[in-house]
PDB file of C-alpha atoms in Angstrom:
ATOM      1  CA  MET E   1     159.368 229.236 305.854  1.00 41.00           C
ATOM      2  CA  ALA E   2     157.961 230.049 302.408  1.00 41.00           C
ATOM      3  CA  SER E   3     159.327 233.564 302.104  1.00 41.00           C
ATOM      4  CA  CYS E   4     162.532 232.279 300.542  1.00 52.00           C
ATOM      5  CA  SER E   5     162.780 233.295 296.903  1.00 49.00           C
ATOM      6  CA  ASN E   6     163.458 229.731 295.735  1.00 56.00           C
ATOM      7  CA  CYS E   7     160.774 227.825 297.670  1.00 69.00           C
ATOM      8  CA  LYS E   8     158.621 227.585 294.543  1.00 61.00           C
ATOM      9  CA  LYS E   9     161.480 227.014 292.124  1.00 67.00           C
ATOM     10  CA  GLY E  10     162.973 223.883 290.683  1.00 77.00           C
ATOM     11  CA  ALA E  11     162.308 221.227 288.108  1.00 86.00           C
ATOM     12  CA  VAL E  12     160.660 217.832 287.841  1.00 88.00           C
ATOM     13  CA  LEU E  13     163.072 214.908 287.945  1.00 93.00           C
ATOM     14  CA  PRO E  14     163.072 212.539 284.962  1.00 92.00           C
ATOM     15  CA  GLY E  15     161.525 209.113 285.332  1.00 93.00           C
ATOM     16  CA  GLU E  16     158.404 207.595 286.832  1.00 96.00           C
ATOM     17  CA  PRO E  17     157.871 206.371 290.407  1.00 97.00           C
ATOM     18  CA  THR E  18     157.951 202.595 290.824  1.00 97.00           C
ATOM     19  CA  GLY E  19     156.644 202.299 294.383  1.00 98.00           C
ATOM     20  CA  THR E  20     153.119 202.011 295.756  1.00 98.00           C
ATOM     21  CA  MET E  21     150.780 203.986 297.997  1.00 98.00           C
ATOM     22  CA  VAL E  22     150.110 202.351 301.367  1.00 97.00           C
ATOM     23  CA  ASN E  23     147.527 203.950 303.665  1.00 95.00           C
ATOM     24  CA  GLY E  24     148.187 207.392 302.230  1.00 96.00           C
ATOM     25  CA  ALA E  25     151.995 207.145 302.273  1.00 98.00           C
ATOM     26  CA  TYR E  26     154.347 206.277 299.436  1.00 98.00           C
ATOM     27  CA  LEU E  27     156.452 203.144 299.855  1.00 98.00           C
ATOM     28  CA  ALA E  28     159.557 202.347 297.842  1.00 98.00           C
ATOM     29  CA  ALA E  29     160.016 198.804 299.076  1.00 98.00           C
ATOM     30  CA  GLY E  30     163.357 197.181 299.747  1.00 97.00           C
ATOM     31  CA  PRO E  31     163.993 193.434 299.761  1.00 95.00           C
ATOM     32  CA  GLU E  32     161.053 191.565 301.226  1.00 93.00           C
ATOM     33  CA  GLY E  33     161.467 190.813 304.907  1.00 90.00           C
ATOM     34  CA  ASN E  34     164.349 193.231 305.464  1.00 91.00           C
ATOM     35  CA  THR E  35     163.612 195.099 308.697  1.00 94.00           C
ATOM     36  CA  SER E  36     167.219 195.928 309.591  1.00 96.00           C
ATOM     37  CA  ARG E  37     166.700 199.575 308.625  1.00 98.00           C
ATOM     38  CA  ALA E  38     164.331 201.924 306.841  1.00 98.00           C
ATOM     39  CA  ILE E  39     164.302 205.547 305.735  1.00 98.00           C
ATOM     40  CA  ILE E  40     161.594 208.190 306.151  1.00 98.00           C
ATOM     41  CA  LEU E  41     161.669 210.905 303.475  1.00 98.00           C
ATOM     42  CA  LEU E  42     160.203 214.210 304.682  1.00 98.00           C
ATOM     43  CA  THR E  43     159.125 216.267 301.690  1.00 97.00           C
ATOM     44  CA  ASP E  44     159.349 219.906 300.734  1.00 94.00           C
ATOM     45  CA  MET E  45     156.188 222.031 300.599  1.00 91.00           C
ATOM     46  CA  PHE E  46     155.059 220.448 297.306  1.00 92.00           C
ATOM     47  CA  GLY E  47     154.395 217.213 299.202  1.00 95.00           C
ATOM     48  CA  LEU E  48     153.479 213.950 297.512  1.00 95.00           C
ATOM     49  CA  PRO E  49     151.948 215.398 294.318  1.00 94.00           C
ATOM     50  CA  LEU E  50     155.414 216.350 293.030  1.00 93.00           C
ATOM     51  CA  VAL E  51     156.960 213.109 291.787  1.00 96.00           C
ATOM     52  CA  ASN E  52     160.477 214.137 292.821  1.00 96.00           C
ATOM     53  CA  SER E  53     160.145 212.864 296.390  1.00 97.00           C
ATOM     54  CA  LYS E  54     158.848 209.521 295.139  1.00 98.00           C
ATOM     55  CA  ILE E  55     161.704 209.167 292.653  1.00 98.00           C
ATOM     56  CA  LEU E  56     164.199 210.096 295.363  1.00 98.00           C
ATOM     57  CA  ALA E  57     162.632 207.463 297.622  1.00 98.00           C
ATOM     58  CA  ASP E  58     162.898 204.854 294.860  1.00 98.00           C
ATOM     59  CA  ASN E  59     166.585 205.657 294.372  1.00 98.00           C
ATOM     60  CA  ILE E  60     167.327 205.634 298.109  1.00 98.00           C
ATOM     61  CA  SER E  61     165.560 202.295 298.497  1.00 98.00           C
ATOM     62  CA  LYS E  62     167.564 200.743 295.670  1.00 98.00           C
ATOM     63  CA  ARG E  63     170.903 201.986 296.933  1.00 98.00           C
ATOM     64  CA  LEU E  64     170.373 201.160 300.600  1.00 98.00           C
ATOM     65  CA  GLU E  65     168.344 197.998 299.897  1.00 97.00           C
ATOM     66  CA  CYS E  66     165.681 198.929 302.411  1.00 98.00           C
ATOM     67  CA  ASP E  67     162.193 200.379 302.634  1.00 98.00           C
ATOM     68  CA  CYS E  68     161.863 204.114 302.080  1.00 98.00           C
ATOM     69  CA  TRP E  69     158.612 205.750 303.155  1.00 98.00           C
ATOM     70  CA  VAL E  70     157.235 209.166 302.180  1.00 98.00           C
ATOM     71  CA  PRO E  71     154.402 210.240 304.499  1.00 98.00           C
ATOM     72  CA  ASP E  72     151.793 212.818 303.564  1.00 97.00           C
ATOM     73  CA  LEU E  73     152.734 215.788 305.757  1.00 96.00           C
ATOM     74  CA  PHE E  74     149.851 217.930 304.530  1.00 93.00           C
ATOM     75  CA  ASN E  75     146.729 215.730 304.622  1.00 90.00           C
ATOM     76  CA  GLY E  76     146.474 215.805 300.840  1.00 90.00           C
ATOM     77  CA  LYS E  77     146.635 219.602 300.582  1.00 88.00           C
ATOM     78  CA  PRO E  78     150.257 220.758 300.242  1.00 89.00           C
ATOM     79  CA  PRO E  79     150.891 224.487 300.699  1.00 85.00           C
ATOM     80  CA  ILE E  80     152.363 224.831 297.213  1.00 84.00           C
ATOM     81  CA  THR E  81     150.811 223.021 294.238  1.00 81.00           C
ATOM     82  CA  VAL E  82     152.860 221.540 291.420  1.00 81.00           C
ATOM     83  CA  ASP E  83     151.527 224.060 288.903  1.00 78.00           C
ATOM     84  CA  LYS E  84     153.329 226.791 290.889  1.00 74.00           C
ATOM     85  CA  LEU E  85     156.747 225.203 290.251  1.00 74.00           C
ATOM     86  CA  LYS E  86     159.015 227.673 288.468  1.00 71.00           C
ATOM     87  CA  VAL E  87     162.347 227.095 286.755  1.00 55.00           C
ATOM     88  CA  PRO E  88     165.126 228.657 288.874  1.00 54.00           C
ATOM     89  CA  GLU E  89     167.698 231.180 287.791  1.00 48.00           C
ATOM     90  CA  ARG E  90     171.383 230.818 288.538  1.00 53.00           C
ATOM     91  CA  VAL E  91     173.111 231.631 291.801  1.00 65.00           C
ATOM     92  CA  GLY E  92     173.351 235.383 292.218  1.00 58.00           C
ATOM     93  CA  GLU E  93     169.935 236.236 290.783  1.00 58.00           C
ATOM     94  CA  LYS E  94     168.461 239.463 292.094  1.00 54.00           C
ATOM     95  CA  ILE E  95     165.353 239.028 294.200  1.00 49.00           C
ATOM     96  CA  LYS E  96     162.286 240.863 292.953  1.00 49.00           C
ATOM     97  CA  TRP E  97     160.696 241.464 296.319  1.00 43.00           C
ATOM     98  CA  PHE E  98     157.424 242.917 295.060  1.00 43.00           C
ATOM     99  CA  SER E  99     156.795 239.965 292.739  1.00 49.00           C
ATOM    100  CA  LEU E 100     157.839 237.554 295.475  1.00 46.00           C
ATOM    101  CA  ILE E 101     155.317 238.982 297.926  1.00 45.00           C
ATOM    102  CA  ILE E 102     152.481 239.118 295.369  1.00 47.00           C
ATOM    103  CA  ASN E 103     153.119 235.548 294.237  1.00 54.00           C
ATOM    104  CA  ALA E 104     153.281 234.287 297.823  1.00 52.00           C
ATOM    105  CA  LEU E 105     149.957 235.786 298.931  1.00 54.00           C
ATOM    106  CA  PRO E 106     147.657 233.063 297.466  1.00 59.00           C
ATOM    107  CA  SER E 107     149.675 230.374 299.273  1.00 59.00           C
ATOM    108  CA  LEU E 108     149.665 232.032 302.708  1.00 59.00           C
ATOM    109  CA  PRO E 109     146.446 230.406 304.064  1.00 62.00           C
ATOM    110  CA  ALA E 110     147.660 226.916 303.130  1.00 65.00           C
ATOM    111  CA  ILE E 111     151.113 227.666 304.535  1.00 63.00           C
ATOM    112  CA  LEU E 112     149.617 228.734 307.866  1.00 63.00           C
ATOM    113  CA  LEU E 113     147.415 225.622 308.000  1.00 68.00           C
ATOM    114  CA  ASN E 114     150.474 223.448 307.349  1.00 67.00           C
ATOM    115  CA  ARG E 115     153.123 225.305 309.362  1.00 73.00           C
ATOM    116  CA  PRO E 116     155.835 223.134 310.959  1.00 76.00           C
ATOM    117  CA  THR E 117     154.113 223.007 314.355  1.00 78.00           C
ATOM    118  CA  VAL E 118     151.039 221.535 312.637  1.00 81.00           C
ATOM    119  CA  ALA E 119     152.828 219.204 310.212  1.00 88.00           C
ATOM    120  CA  TYR E 120     155.338 217.873 312.733  1.00 92.00           C
ATOM    121  CA  PRO E 121     152.826 215.844 314.798  1.00 93.00           C
ATOM    122  CA  ARG E 122     151.676 214.166 311.574  1.00 94.00           C
ATOM    123  CA  ALA E 123     155.236 213.090 310.822  1.00 96.00           C
ATOM    124  CA  GLU E 124     155.852 211.977 314.391  1.00 97.00           C
ATOM    125  CA  ASN E 125     152.631 209.956 314.549  1.00 97.00           C
ATOM    126  CA  PHE E 126     153.444 208.339 311.217  1.00 97.00           C
ATOM    127  CA  VAL E 127     156.834 207.172 312.490  1.00 97.00           C
ATOM    128  CA  LYS E 128     155.383 205.867 315.749  1.00 97.00           C
ATOM    129  CA  GLU E 129     152.659 203.897 313.977  1.00 97.00           C
ATOM    130  CA  LEU E 130     155.112 202.592 311.387  1.00 97.00           C
ATOM    131  CA  GLN E 131     157.496 201.334 314.059  1.00 96.00           C
ATOM    132  CA  THR E 132     154.669 199.711 315.979  1.00 96.00           C
ATOM    133  CA  GLU E 133     153.794 197.728 312.869  1.00 96.00           C
ATOM    134  CA  LYS E 134     157.180 197.130 311.210  1.00 96.00           C
ATOM    135  CA  LYS E 135     159.656 197.183 314.119  1.00 96.00           C
ATOM    136  CA  TYR E 136     162.651 198.277 312.045  1.00 98.00           C
ATOM    137  CA  GLU E 137     165.941 197.840 313.891  1.00 97.00           C
ATOM    138  CA  LYS E 138     167.216 201.259 312.804  1.00 98.00           C
ATOM    139  CA  LEU E 139     165.384 204.197 311.317  1.00 98.00           C
ATOM    140  CA  GLY E 140     166.731 207.254 309.515  1.00 98.00           C
ATOM    141  CA  ALA E 141     165.064 210.341 308.058  1.00 98.00           C
ATOM    142  CA  VAL E 142     166.090 212.605 305.212  1.00 98.00           C
ATOM    143  CA  GLY E 143     164.338 215.946 304.996  1.00 98.00           C
ATOM    144  CA  TYR E 144     164.279 218.459 302.171  1.00 97.00           C
ATOM    145  CA  CYS E 145     163.456 222.164 302.668  1.00 95.00           C
ATOM    146  CA  PHE E 146     160.329 222.142 304.883  1.00 94.00           C
ATOM    147  CA  GLY E 147     161.005 218.481 305.669  1.00 97.00           C
ATOM    148  CA  GLY E 148     164.572 219.326 306.642  1.00 97.00           C
ATOM    149  CA  THR E 149     163.275 221.530 309.435  1.00 96.00           C
ATOM    150  CA  LEU E 150     161.033 218.704 310.628  1.00 96.00           C
ATOM    151  CA  ALA E 151     163.991 216.307 310.552  1.00 98.00           C
ATOM    152  CA  ILE E 152     165.948 218.620 312.861  1.00 98.00           C
ATOM    153  CA  THR E 153     163.101 218.569 315.378  1.00 97.00           C
ATOM    154  CA  MET E 154     162.648 214.817 315.082  1.00 97.00           C
ATOM    155  CA  ALA E 155     166.378 214.349 315.709  1.00 98.00           C
ATOM    156  CA  GLY E 156     165.694 215.538 319.241  1.00 98.00           C
ATOM    157  CA  THR E 157     163.460 212.534 319.966  1.00 97.00           C
ATOM    158  CA  ASP E 158     164.054 208.822 320.428  1.00 96.00           C
ATOM    159  CA  LEU E 159     162.273 207.957 317.167  1.00 96.00           C
ATOM    160  CA  LEU E 160     165.297 208.024 314.862  1.00 98.00           C
ATOM    161  CA  ASN E 161     168.869 206.800 314.735  1.00 98.00           C
ATOM    162  CA  SER E 162     170.206 209.243 312.129  1.00 98.00           C
ATOM    163  CA  VAL E 163     169.126 212.176 309.948  1.00 98.00           C
ATOM    164  CA  VAL E 164     170.157 213.921 306.737  1.00 98.00           C
ATOM    165  CA  ILE E 165     169.092 217.555 306.408  1.00 98.00           C
ATOM    166  CA  CYS E 166     169.005 219.174 302.971  1.00 98.00           C
ATOM    167  CA  HIS E 167     168.675 222.978 302.722  1.00 97.00           C
ATOM    168  CA  PRO E 168     166.155 223.301 305.578  1.00 96.00           C
ATOM    169  CA  GLY E 169     164.132 226.265 306.679  1.00 92.00           C
ATOM    170  CA  SER E 170     165.594 228.311 309.501  1.00 90.00           C
ATOM    171  CA  PRO E 171     165.870 226.066 312.601  1.00 93.00           C
ATOM    172  CA  THR E 172     165.839 227.402 316.135  1.00 94.00           C
ATOM    173  CA  VAL E 173     168.860 227.221 318.414  1.00 95.00           C
ATOM    174  CA  LYS E 174     166.732 225.173 320.813  1.00 96.00           C
ATOM    175  CA  ALA E 175     165.934 222.573 318.143  1.00 96.00           C
ATOM    176  CA  ILE E 176     169.601 222.190 317.176  1.00 97.00           C
ATOM    177  CA  GLN E 177     170.706 221.936 320.799  1.00 97.00           C
ATOM    178  CA  ALA E 178     168.135 219.185 321.362  1.00 97.00           C
ATOM    179  CA  MET E 179     169.464 216.988 318.527  1.00 98.00           C
ATOM    180  CA  LYS E 180     170.765 213.675 319.830  1.00 97.00           C
ATOM    181  CA  VAL E 181     171.354 211.542 316.744  1.00 98.00           C
ATOM    182  CA  PRO E 182     174.037 211.808 314.024  1.00 98.00           C
ATOM    183  CA  SER E 183     173.249 214.414 311.370  1.00 98.00           C
ATOM    184  CA  ALA E 184     174.528 215.207 307.883  1.00 98.00           C
ATOM    185  CA  TRP E 185     173.758 218.611 306.367  1.00 98.00           C
ATOM    186  CA  ALA E 186     173.657 219.323 302.604  1.00 98.00           C
ATOM    187  CA  CYS E 187     173.829 223.105 302.203  1.00 98.00           C
ATOM    188  CA  ALA E 188     173.276 225.437 299.267  1.00 96.00           C
ATOM    189  CA  GLU E 189     175.701 228.189 298.353  1.00 95.00           C
ATOM    190  CA  GLU E 190     172.857 230.720 298.447  1.00 92.00           C
ATOM    191  CA  ASP E 191     169.812 229.989 300.581  1.00 92.00           C
ATOM    192  CA  MET E 192     167.396 232.544 302.017  1.00 85.00           C
ATOM    193  CA  GLY E 193     165.763 229.790 304.054  1.00 88.00           C
ATOM    194  CA  PHE E 194     168.995 228.566 305.656  1.00 94.00           C
ATOM    195  CA  LYS E 195     171.190 231.640 305.561  1.00 94.00           C
ATOM    196  CA  GLN E 196     174.959 231.404 305.930  1.00 94.00           C
ATOM    197  CA  GLU E 197     174.961 232.882 309.429  1.00 96.00           C
ATOM    198  CA  ILE E 198     172.377 230.314 310.554  1.00 96.00           C
ATOM    199  CA  ARG E 199     174.278 227.508 308.846  1.00 97.00           C
ATOM    200  CA  ARG E 200     177.478 228.558 310.645  1.00 97.00           C
ATOM    201  CA  LYS E 201     175.641 228.792 313.955  1.00 97.00           C
ATOM    202  CA  ALA E 202     174.230 225.285 313.523  1.00 98.00           C
ATOM    203  CA  GLU E 203     177.707 223.866 312.949  1.00 98.00           C
ATOM    204  CA  GLU E 204     179.132 225.847 315.868  1.00 98.00           C
ATOM    205  CA  LEU E 205     176.454 224.495 318.204  1.00 98.00           C
ATOM    206  CA  LEU E 206     177.162 220.897 317.236  1.00 98.00           C
ATOM    207  CA  ALA E 207     180.936 221.434 317.315  1.00 98.00           C
ATOM    208  CA  SER E 208     180.719 222.908 320.826  1.00 97.00           C
ATOM    209  CA  ARG E 209     179.724 219.481 322.150  1.00 97.00           C
ATOM    210  CA  LYS E 210     183.023 217.827 321.180  1.00 97.00           C
ATOM    211  CA  GLY E 211     184.531 216.042 324.158  1.00 96.00           C
ATOM    212  CA  LYS E 212     181.233 216.214 326.061  1.00 96.00           C
ATOM    213  CA  ASP E 213     178.710 213.534 326.920  1.00 96.00           C
ATOM    214  CA  ASP E 214     176.097 215.001 324.591  1.00 95.00           C
ATOM    215  CA  PHE E 215     178.315 215.006 321.478  1.00 97.00           C
ATOM    216  CA  VAL E 216     176.759 213.490 318.370  1.00 97.00           C
ATOM    217  CA  GLU E 217     178.510 212.932 315.063  1.00 98.00           C
ATOM    218  CA  TYR E 218     177.776 215.454 312.320  1.00 98.00           C
ATOM    219  CA  GLU E 219     178.991 216.738 308.973  1.00 98.00           C
ATOM    220  CA  PHE E 220     178.278 219.803 306.845  1.00 98.00           C
ATOM    221  CA  LYS E 221     178.849 219.937 303.101  1.00 98.00           C
ATOM    222  CA  ASP E 222     178.369 223.020 300.933  1.00 98.00           C
ATOM    223  CA  TYR E 223     177.543 222.669 297.241  1.00 97.00           C
ATOM    224  CA  LYS E 224     178.856 225.386 294.950  1.00 96.00           C
ATOM    225  CA  GLY E 225     176.504 227.013 292.474  1.00 94.00           C
ATOM    226  CA  THR E 226     173.334 225.846 294.229  1.00 94.00           C
ATOM    227  CA  VAL E 227     170.313 227.522 295.780  1.00 92.00           C
ATOM    228  CA  HIS E 228     167.547 226.370 298.110  1.00 92.00           C
ATOM    229  CA  GLY E 229     165.863 223.242 296.752  1.00 93.00           C
ATOM    230  CA  PHE E 230     168.800 221.866 294.754  1.00 94.00           C
ATOM    231  CA  ALA E 231     168.732 218.427 296.408  1.00 96.00           C
ATOM    232  CA  ALA E 232     165.004 217.918 295.794  1.00 95.00           C
ATOM    233  CA  ARG E 233     164.063 220.019 292.756  1.00 94.00           C
ATOM    234  CA  PRO E 234     167.268 220.391 290.704  1.00 93.00           C
ATOM    235  CA  ASN E 235     167.337 221.944 287.267  1.00 90.00           C
ATOM    236  CA  LEU E 236     169.719 219.403 285.768  1.00 92.00           C
ATOM    237  CA  THR E 237     170.524 221.619 282.791  1.00 90.00           C
ATOM    238  CA  TYR E 238     172.841 223.635 285.059  1.00 91.00           C
ATOM    239  CA  PRO E 239     176.102 221.629 285.520  1.00 94.00           C
ATOM    240  CA  GLU E 240     176.802 222.913 289.035  1.00 94.00           C
ATOM    241  CA  VAL E 241     173.229 222.234 290.136  1.00 93.00           C
ATOM    242  CA  LYS E 242     173.400 218.717 288.695  1.00 95.00           C
ATOM    243  CA  ALA E 243     176.705 218.130 290.487  1.00 97.00           C
ATOM    244  CA  GLY E 244     175.226 219.452 293.725  1.00 97.00           C
ATOM    245  CA  TYR E 245     172.124 217.276 293.439  1.00 97.00           C
ATOM    246  CA  GLU E 246     174.204 214.168 292.769  1.00 98.00           C
ATOM    247  CA  GLY E 247     176.631 215.076 295.544  1.00 98.00           C
ATOM    248  CA  ALA E 248     173.853 215.554 298.095  1.00 98.00           C
ATOM    249  CA  PHE E 249     172.302 212.229 297.098  1.00 98.00           C
ATOM    250  CA  GLU E 250     175.618 210.409 297.501  1.00 98.00           C
ATOM    251  CA  GLN E 251     176.150 212.170 300.827  1.00 98.00           C
ATOM    252  CA  THR E 252     172.755 210.858 301.950  1.00 98.00           C
ATOM    253  CA  ILE E 253     173.537 207.285 300.939  1.00 98.00           C
ATOM    254  CA  GLU E 254     177.002 207.314 302.496  1.00 98.00           C
ATOM    255  CA  TRP E 255     175.750 208.831 305.733  1.00 98.00           C
ATOM    256  CA  PHE E 256     173.049 206.231 306.209  1.00 98.00           C
ATOM    257  CA  GLN E 257     175.425 203.426 305.249  1.00 98.00           C
ATOM    258  CA  LYS E 258     177.733 204.694 307.975  1.00 98.00           C
ATOM    259  CA  THR E 259     175.220 205.420 310.718  1.00 98.00           C
ATOM    260  CA  LEU E 260     172.524 202.819 310.093  1.00 98.00           C
ATOM    261  CA  SER E 261     174.726 199.778 309.539  1.00 90.00           C
ATOM    262  CA  VAL E 262     173.690 196.645 311.372  1.00 70.00           C
TER     263      VAL E 262
END
């Protein structure tokens, strides 16, 4: 999951979060009393300490006029700390494998302690407890990087009504085949985490259900000039990255407007 050369790269989004912390999760609140829908934002490996996920949640909440929650997937100890965030290079950069391996070593214990099979139950329990309390009519999840992989798995349960998946880690064929809710995929042009052959396989698996009882609606969009992390940690000084970030955000809003309407 964290071997991708861009997992630690990106930039901090401008602005300050306007939501609040509620029992360890971040809440960007929609109109009071609106329980028609809500969104769960599943973070990348920087977790809640990086303000980007909170700002994204604020913007999603404003546009969809609903609650947007960001759970703590890592029990307060994300695998990658904010001080490790590095500014990305452009698409086509050559990977310096030795440096990549050396830089990744200090993070390996935390990555193992927070691997998807460990973090997923935290996300699932959060959603179950939230629904028990709030009873939202429809619930969607948007996942970025690490969180995108969790969103794929969660799409195979009865907890959600729709998902958006942004440059995930490498999902298994089994997880994709188990998906049973509509999914939108925002894909980078170059992504070591979600390689082109895996991206094509994911689309082929969902397309193969057309005309069958298990078909679920889906869409894939590819954003030129982007690398892993562009939808969550964009360096807005690069025009194509900025366009990709804005495009992925609009894709997210439009998808949830379409699939979570009441």
